[in-house]
């Protein structure tokens, strides 16, 4: 079992619809969870962080965390073609030094006009 | 540009040669992380350094790979006797503090191709 798992996609979403991305993790004691966006050939950039169970909203993005079920999700509302990218789920495991993150393989999202 | 600077952006080496990748963290950042990304895969942690110290090298291959972050100058990831399997994008990231905010600032990456 991978430490952080994501469906590789591609997830095809019509413009204006909601894109729903899921991520599961194996380390039950993990405390911090993050979503990074990576455009093709570019560097990852942090778009959301979540630390406690429930929802966290930031603009068109909503992160959801359920520690009991060990999953974290990302919703992108009103999807735009510019949202087409790979979304990486990352976890800061218990005992990890500093900001050492464990990443999932990423979900590729394609938003079609 | 006060961001994380990596060079070279692209590097081509023949099998058996050495590759040196450099990373200058964001101004004021003293924590550096190196990650490797194979095509169509996620980021794999390699090493975490502070100035003059290796904090966590659990992701580094046992042979041929080394990293340093000297008191002066950039962090360097060195790969000796490269093989085709070393072809990948190598990303450097920096953070301001030791805490686990998860906010890593990534450079644009160095793409190594081994012929």
PDB file of C-alpha atoms in Angstrom:
ATOM      1  CA  UNK A   1       0.000   0.000   0.000  1.00  0.00           C
ATOM      2  CA  UNK A   2       1.340   3.400  -0.989  1.00  0.00           C
ATOM      3  CA  UNK A   3       1.669   5.929   1.794  1.00  0.00           C
ATOM      4  CA  UNK A   4      -0.399   8.521  -0.080  1.00  0.00           C
ATOM      5  CA  UNK A   5      -2.695   7.371  -2.871  1.00  0.00           C
ATOM      6  CA  UNK A   6      -4.478   9.309  -5.560  1.00  0.00           C
ATOM      7  CA  UNK A   7      -6.298   8.346  -8.704  1.00  0.00           C
ATOM      8  CA  UNK A   8      -3.980   9.335 -11.528  1.00  0.00           C
ATOM      9  CA  UNK A   9      -6.832  10.406 -13.818  1.00  0.00           C
ATOM     10  CA  UNK A  10      -7.212  12.178 -16.075  1.00  0.00           C
ATOM     11  CA  UNK A  11     -10.300  13.642 -14.496  1.00  0.00           C
ATOM     12  CA  UNK A  12     -12.202  15.347 -17.283  1.00  0.00           C
ATOM     13  CA  UNK A  13     -14.524  18.112 -16.149  1.00  0.00           C
ATOM     14  CA  UNK A  14     -16.667  20.492 -18.215  1.00  0.00           C
ATOM     15  CA  UNK A  15     -16.026  24.166 -17.675  1.00  0.00           C
ATOM     16  CA  UNK A  16     -18.130  25.516 -14.823  1.00  0.00           C
ATOM     17  CA  UNK A  17     -18.602  22.130 -13.163  1.00  0.00           C
ATOM     18  CA  UNK A  18     -17.176  20.877  -9.859  1.00  0.00           C
ATOM     19  CA  UNK A  19     -14.000  18.818  -9.913  1.00  0.00           C
ATOM     20  CA  UNK A  20     -13.710  16.382  -7.010  1.00  0.00           C
ATOM     21  CA  UNK A  21     -10.322  14.908  -6.136  1.00  0.00           C
ATOM     22  CA  UNK A  22      -9.660  12.295  -3.491  1.00  0.00           C
ATOM     23  CA  UNK A  23      -6.596  11.213  -1.572  1.00  0.00           C
ATOM     24  CA  UNK A  24      -6.076   8.490   1.028  1.00  0.00           C
ATOM     25  CA  UNK A  25      -3.141   8.059   3.366  1.00  0.00           C
ATOM     26  CA  UNK A  26      -1.858   5.160   5.387  1.00  0.00           C
ATOM     27  CA  UNK A  27      -0.262   6.789   8.434  1.00  0.00           C
ATOM     28  CA  UNK A  28      -3.144   7.204  10.862  1.00  0.00           C
ATOM     29  CA  UNK A  29      -1.156   9.624  13.004  1.00  0.00           C
ATOM     30  CA  UNK A  30      -0.593  12.167  10.224  1.00  0.00           C
ATOM     31  CA  UNK A  31      -1.510  15.667  11.295  1.00  0.00           C
ATOM     32  CA  UNK A  32      -1.064  18.027   8.367  1.00  0.00           C
ATOM     33  CA  UNK A  33      -2.421  17.757   4.840  1.00  0.00           C
ATOM     34  CA  UNK A  34      -1.797  19.800   1.738  1.00  0.00           C
ATOM     35  CA  UNK A  35      -2.818  20.188  -1.873  1.00  0.00           C
ATOM     36  CA  UNK A  36      -0.301  21.378  -4.426  1.00  0.00           C
ATOM     37  CA  UNK A  37      -1.018  22.281  -8.029  1.00  0.00           C
ATOM     38  CA  UNK A  38       1.540  21.544 -10.727  1.00  0.00           C
ATOM     39  CA  UNK A  39       1.218  22.736 -14.293  1.00  0.00           C
ATOM     40  CA  UNK A  40       2.988  20.646 -16.908  1.00  0.00           C
ATOM     41  CA  UNK A  41       6.722  21.275 -16.830  1.00  0.00           C
ATOM     42  CA  UNK A  42       6.415  23.682 -13.908  1.00  0.00           C
ATOM     43  CA  UNK A  43       7.042  23.603 -10.181  1.00  0.00           C
ATOM     44  CA  UNK A  44       4.398  22.623  -7.606  1.00  0.00           C
ATOM     45  CA  UNK A  45       2.669  25.417  -5.722  1.00  0.00           C
ATOM     46  CA  UNK A  46       0.707  25.163  -2.490  1.00  0.00           C
ATOM     47  CA  UNK A  47      -3.001  25.900  -2.887  1.00  0.00           C
ATOM     48  CA  UNK A  48      -4.589  24.500   0.289  1.00  0.00           C
ATOM     49  CA  UNK A  49      -3.613  23.259   3.710  1.00  0.00           C
ATOM     50  CA  UNK A  50      -5.882  21.572   6.274  1.00  0.00           C
ATOM     51  CA  UNK A  51      -5.131  20.331   9.752  1.00  0.00           C
ATOM     52  CA  UNK A  52      -8.459  19.428  11.405  1.00  0.00           C
ATOM     53  CA  UNK A  53     -11.486  17.398  10.421  1.00  0.00           C
ATOM     54  CA  UNK A  54     -14.111  19.139   8.348  1.00  0.00           C
ATOM     55  CA  UNK A  55     -14.106  21.581   5.477  1.00  0.00           C
ATOM     56  CA  UNK A  56     -11.873  24.498   4.687  1.00  0.00           C
ATOM     57  CA  UNK A  57     -12.791  26.909   1.926  1.00  0.00           C
ATOM     58  CA  UNK A  58     -10.581  29.315   0.024  1.00  0.00           C
ATOM     59  CA  UNK A  59     -12.139  30.938  -3.009  1.00  0.00           C
ATOM     60  CA  UNK A  60     -13.209  28.249  -5.449  1.00  0.00           C
ATOM     61  CA  UNK A  61     -11.297  25.568  -3.543  1.00  0.00           C
ATOM     62  CA  UNK A  62     -12.600  23.492  -0.644  1.00  0.00           C
ATOM     63  CA  UNK A  63     -10.483  20.945   1.178  1.00  0.00           C
ATOM     64  CA  UNK A  64     -12.174  18.245   3.236  1.00  0.00           C
ATOM     65  CA  UNK A  65     -10.470  16.098   5.853  1.00  0.00           C
ATOM     66  CA  UNK A  66     -11.702  12.939   7.547  1.00  0.00           C
ATOM     67  CA  UNK A  67      -9.011  11.523   9.801  1.00  0.00           C
ATOM     68  CA  UNK A  68     -11.111   8.555  10.920  1.00  0.00           C
ATOM     69  CA  UNK A  69     -11.389   7.380   7.329  1.00  0.00           C
ATOM     70  CA  UNK A  70      -7.913   8.623   6.451  1.00  0.00           C
ATOM     71  CA  UNK A  71      -8.885  10.624   3.429  1.00  0.00           C
ATOM     72  CA  UNK A  72      -8.595  14.171   2.285  1.00  0.00           C
ATOM     73  CA  UNK A  73     -10.347  15.644  -0.729  1.00  0.00           C
ATOM     74  CA  UNK A  74     -10.259  18.779  -2.828  1.00  0.00           C
ATOM     75  CA  UNK A  75     -13.227  20.341  -4.567  1.00  0.00           C
ATOM     76  CA  UNK A  76     -12.772  22.891  -7.305  1.00  0.00           C
ATOM     77  CA  UNK A  77     -15.963  24.812  -7.986  1.00  0.00           C
ATOM     78  CA  UNK A  78     -16.750  26.594 -11.238  1.00  0.00           C
ATOM     79  CA  UNK A  79     -13.816  24.840 -12.904  1.00  0.00           C
ATOM     80  CA  UNK A  80     -11.928  26.878 -15.471  1.00  0.00           C
ATOM     81  CA  UNK A  81      -9.609  25.741 -18.274  1.00  0.00           C
ATOM     82  CA  UNK A  82      -6.785  27.359 -16.303  1.00  0.00           C
ATOM     83  CA  UNK A  83      -7.409  24.781 -13.561  1.00  0.00           C
ATOM     84  CA  UNK A  84      -6.134  22.065 -15.901  1.00  0.00           C
ATOM     85  CA  UNK A  85      -3.107  20.746 -14.056  1.00  0.00           C
ATOM     86  CA  UNK A  86      -1.918  17.903 -11.877  1.00  0.00           C
ATOM     87  CA  UNK A  87      -3.006  18.144  -8.250  1.00  0.00           C
ATOM     88  CA  UNK A  88      -0.699  16.598  -5.692  1.00  0.00           C
ATOM     89  CA  UNK A  89      -1.861  15.533  -2.259  1.00  0.00           C
ATOM     90  CA  UNK A  90       0.835  15.751   0.414  1.00  0.00           C
ATOM     91  CA  UNK A  91       1.003  14.631   4.008  1.00  0.00           C
ATOM     92  CA  UNK A  92       3.303  15.570   6.853  1.00  0.00           C
ATOM     93  CA  UNK A  93       3.679  12.290   8.675  1.00  0.00           C
ATOM     94  CA  UNK A  94       4.078  11.962  12.409  1.00  0.00           C
ATOM     95  CA  UNK A  95       7.695  12.390  13.353  1.00  0.00           C
ATOM     96  CA  UNK A  96       8.700  13.814  10.003  1.00  0.00           C
ATOM     97  CA  UNK A  97      11.451  16.349  10.239  1.00  0.00           C
ATOM     98  CA  UNK A  98      10.504  19.918   9.465  1.00  0.00           C
ATOM     99  CA  UNK A  99       8.364  20.280   6.372  1.00  0.00           C
ATOM    100  CA  UNK A 100       9.299  16.914   4.910  1.00  0.00           C
ATOM    101  CA  UNK A 101       6.216  15.949   2.929  1.00  0.00           C
ATOM    102  CA  UNK A 102       5.095  12.644   1.453  1.00  0.00           C
ATOM    103  CA  UNK A 103       3.361  13.166  -1.879  1.00  0.00           C
ATOM    104  CA  UNK A 104       0.821  11.134  -3.758  1.00  0.00           C
ATOM    105  CA  UNK A 105       1.266  10.432  -7.433  1.00  0.00           C
ATOM    106  CA  UNK A 106      -1.067  13.251  -8.419  1.00  0.00           C
ATOM    107  CA  UNK A 107      -4.383  13.502 -10.226  1.00  0.00           C
ATOM    108  CA  UNK A 108      -4.401  15.085 -13.653  1.00  0.00           C
ATOM    109  CA  UNK A 109      -7.384  17.347 -14.193  1.00  0.00           C
ATOM    110  CA  UNK A 110      -8.569  18.450 -17.623  1.00  0.00           C
ATOM    111  CA  UNK A 111     -11.188  21.195 -17.777  1.00  0.00           C
ATOM    112  CA  UNK A 112     -12.858  21.299 -21.177  1.00  0.00           C
ATOM    113  CA  UNK A 113     -14.393  24.545 -22.446  1.00  0.00           C
TER     114      UNK A 113
ATOM    115  CA  UNK B   1      13.394  37.244  -8.459  1.00  0.00           C
ATOM    116  CA  UNK B   2      13.473  36.309  -4.811  1.00  0.00           C
ATOM    117  CA  UNK B   3      12.206  32.793  -5.409  1.00  0.00           C
ATOM    118  CA  UNK B   4      14.014  29.470  -5.188  1.00  0.00           C
ATOM    119  CA  UNK B   5      16.624  29.391  -7.916  1.00  0.00           C
ATOM    120  CA  UNK B   6      17.808  26.166  -9.464  1.00  0.00           C
ATOM    121  CA  UNK B   7      20.411  25.635 -12.129  1.00  0.00           C
ATOM    122  CA  UNK B   8      20.961  24.277 -14.564  1.00  0.00           C
ATOM    123  CA  UNK B   9      17.377  23.988 -15.776  1.00  0.00           C
ATOM    124  CA  UNK B  10      18.352  21.265 -18.186  1.00  0.00           C
ATOM    125  CA  UNK B  11      21.369  18.991 -18.004  1.00  0.00           C
ATOM    126  CA  UNK B  12      22.410  16.228 -20.356  1.00  0.00           C
ATOM    127  CA  UNK B  13      24.998  13.694 -19.252  1.00  0.00           C
ATOM    128  CA  UNK B  14      26.344  10.447 -20.647  1.00  0.00           C
ATOM    129  CA  UNK B  15      26.356   7.335 -18.528  1.00  0.00           C
ATOM    130  CA  UNK B  16      29.217   7.378 -16.051  1.00  0.00           C
ATOM    131  CA  UNK B  17      29.531  11.160 -15.885  1.00  0.00           C
ATOM    132  CA  UNK B  18      28.763  13.330 -12.884  1.00  0.00           C
ATOM    133  CA  UNK B  19      25.813  15.661 -12.479  1.00  0.00           C
ATOM    134  CA  UNK B  20      25.784  18.639 -10.121  1.00  0.00           C
ATOM    135  CA  UNK B  21      22.542  20.439  -9.448  1.00  0.00           C
ATOM    136  CA  UNK B  22      22.462  23.695  -7.542  1.00  0.00           C
ATOM    137  CA  UNK B  23      19.770  25.342  -5.487  1.00  0.00           C
ATOM    138  CA  UNK B  24      19.623  28.749  -3.863  1.00  0.00           C
ATOM    139  CA  UNK B  25      16.717  28.978  -1.407  1.00  0.00           C
ATOM    140  CA  UNK B  26      14.440  31.949  -1.032  1.00  0.00           C
ATOM    141  CA  UNK B  27      15.990  34.861   0.785  1.00  0.00           C
ATOM    142  CA  UNK B  28      15.838  34.261   4.502  1.00  0.00           C
ATOM    143  CA  UNK B  29      15.132  30.540   4.179  1.00  0.00           C
ATOM    144  CA  UNK B  30      17.594  28.178   5.786  1.00  0.00           C
ATOM    145  CA  UNK B  31      15.804  24.864   5.180  1.00  0.00           C
ATOM    146  CA  UNK B  32      16.249  23.066   1.872  1.00  0.00           C
ATOM    147  CA  UNK B  33      14.584  19.925   0.577  1.00  0.00           C
ATOM    148  CA  UNK B  34      15.378  17.959  -2.571  1.00  0.00           C
ATOM    149  CA  UNK B  35      12.737  15.920  -4.365  1.00  0.00           C
ATOM    150  CA  UNK B  36      12.907  13.760  -7.481  1.00  0.00           C
ATOM    151  CA  UNK B  37      10.064  13.407  -9.926  1.00  0.00           C
ATOM    152  CA  UNK B  38      10.005  10.722 -12.574  1.00  0.00           C
ATOM    153  CA  UNK B  39       7.783  11.229 -15.637  1.00  0.00           C
ATOM    154  CA  UNK B  40       4.075  10.960 -14.799  1.00  0.00           C
ATOM    155  CA  UNK B  41       4.861  10.335 -11.131  1.00  0.00           C
ATOM    156  CA  UNK B  42       4.663  12.286  -7.914  1.00  0.00           C
ATOM    157  CA  UNK B  43       7.478  13.851  -5.956  1.00  0.00           C
ATOM    158  CA  UNK B  44       9.755  11.557  -3.983  1.00  0.00           C
ATOM    159  CA  UNK B  45      11.602  13.015  -1.012  1.00  0.00           C
ATOM    160  CA  UNK B  46      15.353  12.689  -1.142  1.00  0.00           C
ATOM    161  CA  UNK B  47      17.020  14.830   1.510  1.00  0.00           C
ATOM    162  CA  UNK B  48      16.408  17.679   3.952  1.00  0.00           C
ATOM    163  CA  UNK B  49      19.242  20.016   4.848  1.00  0.00           C
ATOM    164  CA  UNK B  50      19.920  23.068   6.936  1.00  0.00           C
ATOM    165  CA  UNK B  51      23.054  25.125   6.676  1.00  0.00           C
ATOM    166  CA  UNK B  52      26.020  22.768   7.119  1.00  0.00           C
ATOM    167  CA  UNK B  53      23.778  19.950   8.355  1.00  0.00           C
ATOM    168  CA  UNK B  54      21.948  17.023   6.811  1.00  0.00           C
ATOM    169  CA  UNK B  55      18.765  16.599   8.831  1.00  0.00           C
ATOM    170  CA  UNK B  56      17.104  13.705   6.984  1.00  0.00           C
ATOM    171  CA  UNK B  57      18.578  11.764   4.090  1.00  0.00           C
ATOM    172  CA  UNK B  58      16.243   8.798   4.259  1.00  0.00           C
ATOM    173  CA  UNK B  59      15.225   9.209   0.612  1.00  0.00           C
ATOM    174  CA  UNK B  60      18.718   9.317  -0.824  1.00  0.00           C
ATOM    175  CA  UNK B  61      19.994   6.253  -2.690  1.00  0.00           C
ATOM    176  CA  UNK B  62      22.827   4.651  -0.735  1.00  0.00           C
ATOM    177  CA  UNK B  63      25.360   5.039  -3.499  1.00  0.00           C
ATOM    178  CA  UNK B  64      26.345   7.736  -5.979  1.00  0.00           C
ATOM    179  CA  UNK B  65      24.117  10.453  -4.508  1.00  0.00           C
ATOM    180  CA  UNK B  66      25.207  13.127  -2.064  1.00  0.00           C
ATOM    181  CA  UNK B  67      23.978  16.536  -0.979  1.00  0.00           C
ATOM    182  CA  UNK B  68      25.376  19.496   0.867  1.00  0.00           C
ATOM    183  CA  UNK B  69      24.299  22.936   1.973  1.00  0.00           C
ATOM    184  CA  UNK B  70      27.405  24.880   2.916  1.00  0.00           C
ATOM    185  CA  UNK B  71      27.544  27.926   5.131  1.00  0.00           C
ATOM    186  CA  UNK B  72      28.059  30.057   2.042  1.00  0.00           C
ATOM    187  CA  UNK B  73      26.615  29.340  -1.367  1.00  0.00           C
ATOM    188  CA  UNK B  74      23.879  27.151  -2.762  1.00  0.00           C
ATOM    189  CA  UNK B  75      22.829  23.675  -1.848  1.00  0.00           C
ATOM    190  CA  UNK B  76      24.254  21.077  -4.215  1.00  0.00           C
ATOM    191  CA  UNK B  77      22.886  17.673  -5.170  1.00  0.00           C
ATOM    192  CA  UNK B  78      25.617  15.559  -6.689  1.00  0.00           C
ATOM    193  CA  UNK B  79      25.095  12.383  -8.663  1.00  0.00           C
ATOM    194  CA  UNK B  80      28.198  10.421  -9.538  1.00  0.00           C
ATOM    195  CA  UNK B  81      28.456   7.881 -12.362  1.00  0.00           C
ATOM    196  CA  UNK B  82      24.992   8.630 -13.646  1.00  0.00           C
ATOM    197  CA  UNK B  83      22.836   5.887 -15.150  1.00  0.00           C
ATOM    198  CA  UNK B  84      19.787   6.162 -17.394  1.00  0.00           C
ATOM    199  CA  UNK B  85      17.492   5.570 -14.424  1.00  0.00           C
ATOM    200  CA  UNK B  86      18.687   8.857 -12.929  1.00  0.00           C
ATOM    201  CA  UNK B  87      16.884  10.763 -15.690  1.00  0.00           C
ATOM    202  CA  UNK B  88      14.251  12.806 -13.892  1.00  0.00           C
ATOM    203  CA  UNK B  89      13.288  16.257 -12.760  1.00  0.00           C
ATOM    204  CA  UNK B  90      14.972  17.251  -9.525  1.00  0.00           C
ATOM    205  CA  UNK B  91      13.133  19.877  -7.520  1.00  0.00           C
ATOM    206  CA  UNK B  92      14.522  21.897  -4.693  1.00  0.00           C
ATOM    207  CA  UNK B  93      12.228  23.511  -2.145  1.00  0.00           C
ATOM    208  CA  UNK B  94      12.879  25.803   0.767  1.00  0.00           C
ATOM    209  CA  UNK B  95      10.994  26.797   3.850  1.00  0.00           C
ATOM    210  CA  UNK B  96      11.341  29.559   6.373  1.00  0.00           C
ATOM    211  CA  UNK B  97      11.036  27.605   9.555  1.00  0.00           C
ATOM    212  CA  UNK B  98      11.430  24.138  10.926  1.00  0.00           C
ATOM    213  CA  UNK B  99       7.724  23.897  11.639  1.00  0.00           C
ATOM    214  CA  UNK B 100       5.316  21.722   9.716  1.00  0.00           C
ATOM    215  CA  UNK B 101       3.210  24.305   7.952  1.00  0.00           C
ATOM    216  CA  UNK B 102       3.774  22.402   4.748  1.00  0.00           C
ATOM    217  CA  UNK B 103       4.549  25.569   2.907  1.00  0.00           C
ATOM    218  CA  UNK B 104       7.381  24.576   0.683  1.00  0.00           C
ATOM    219  CA  UNK B 105       8.449  26.969  -2.020  1.00  0.00           C
ATOM    220  CA  UNK B 106       9.665  25.051  -5.029  1.00  0.00           C
ATOM    221  CA  UNK B 107      12.169  25.992  -7.666  1.00  0.00           C
ATOM    222  CA  UNK B 108      11.502  25.387 -11.346  1.00  0.00           C
ATOM    223  CA  UNK B 109      13.461  22.159 -11.238  1.00  0.00           C
ATOM    224  CA  UNK B 110      16.505  20.755 -12.965  1.00  0.00           C
ATOM    225  CA  UNK B 111      15.764  18.206 -15.656  1.00  0.00           C
ATOM    226  CA  UNK B 112      18.481  15.630 -16.001  1.00  0.00           C
ATOM    227  CA  UNK B 113      18.708  13.485 -19.088  1.00  0.00           C
ATOM    228  CA  UNK B 114      21.197  10.629 -19.145  1.00  0.00           C
ATOM    229  CA  UNK B 115      22.099   9.342 -22.569  1.00  0.00           C
TER     230      UNK B 115
END
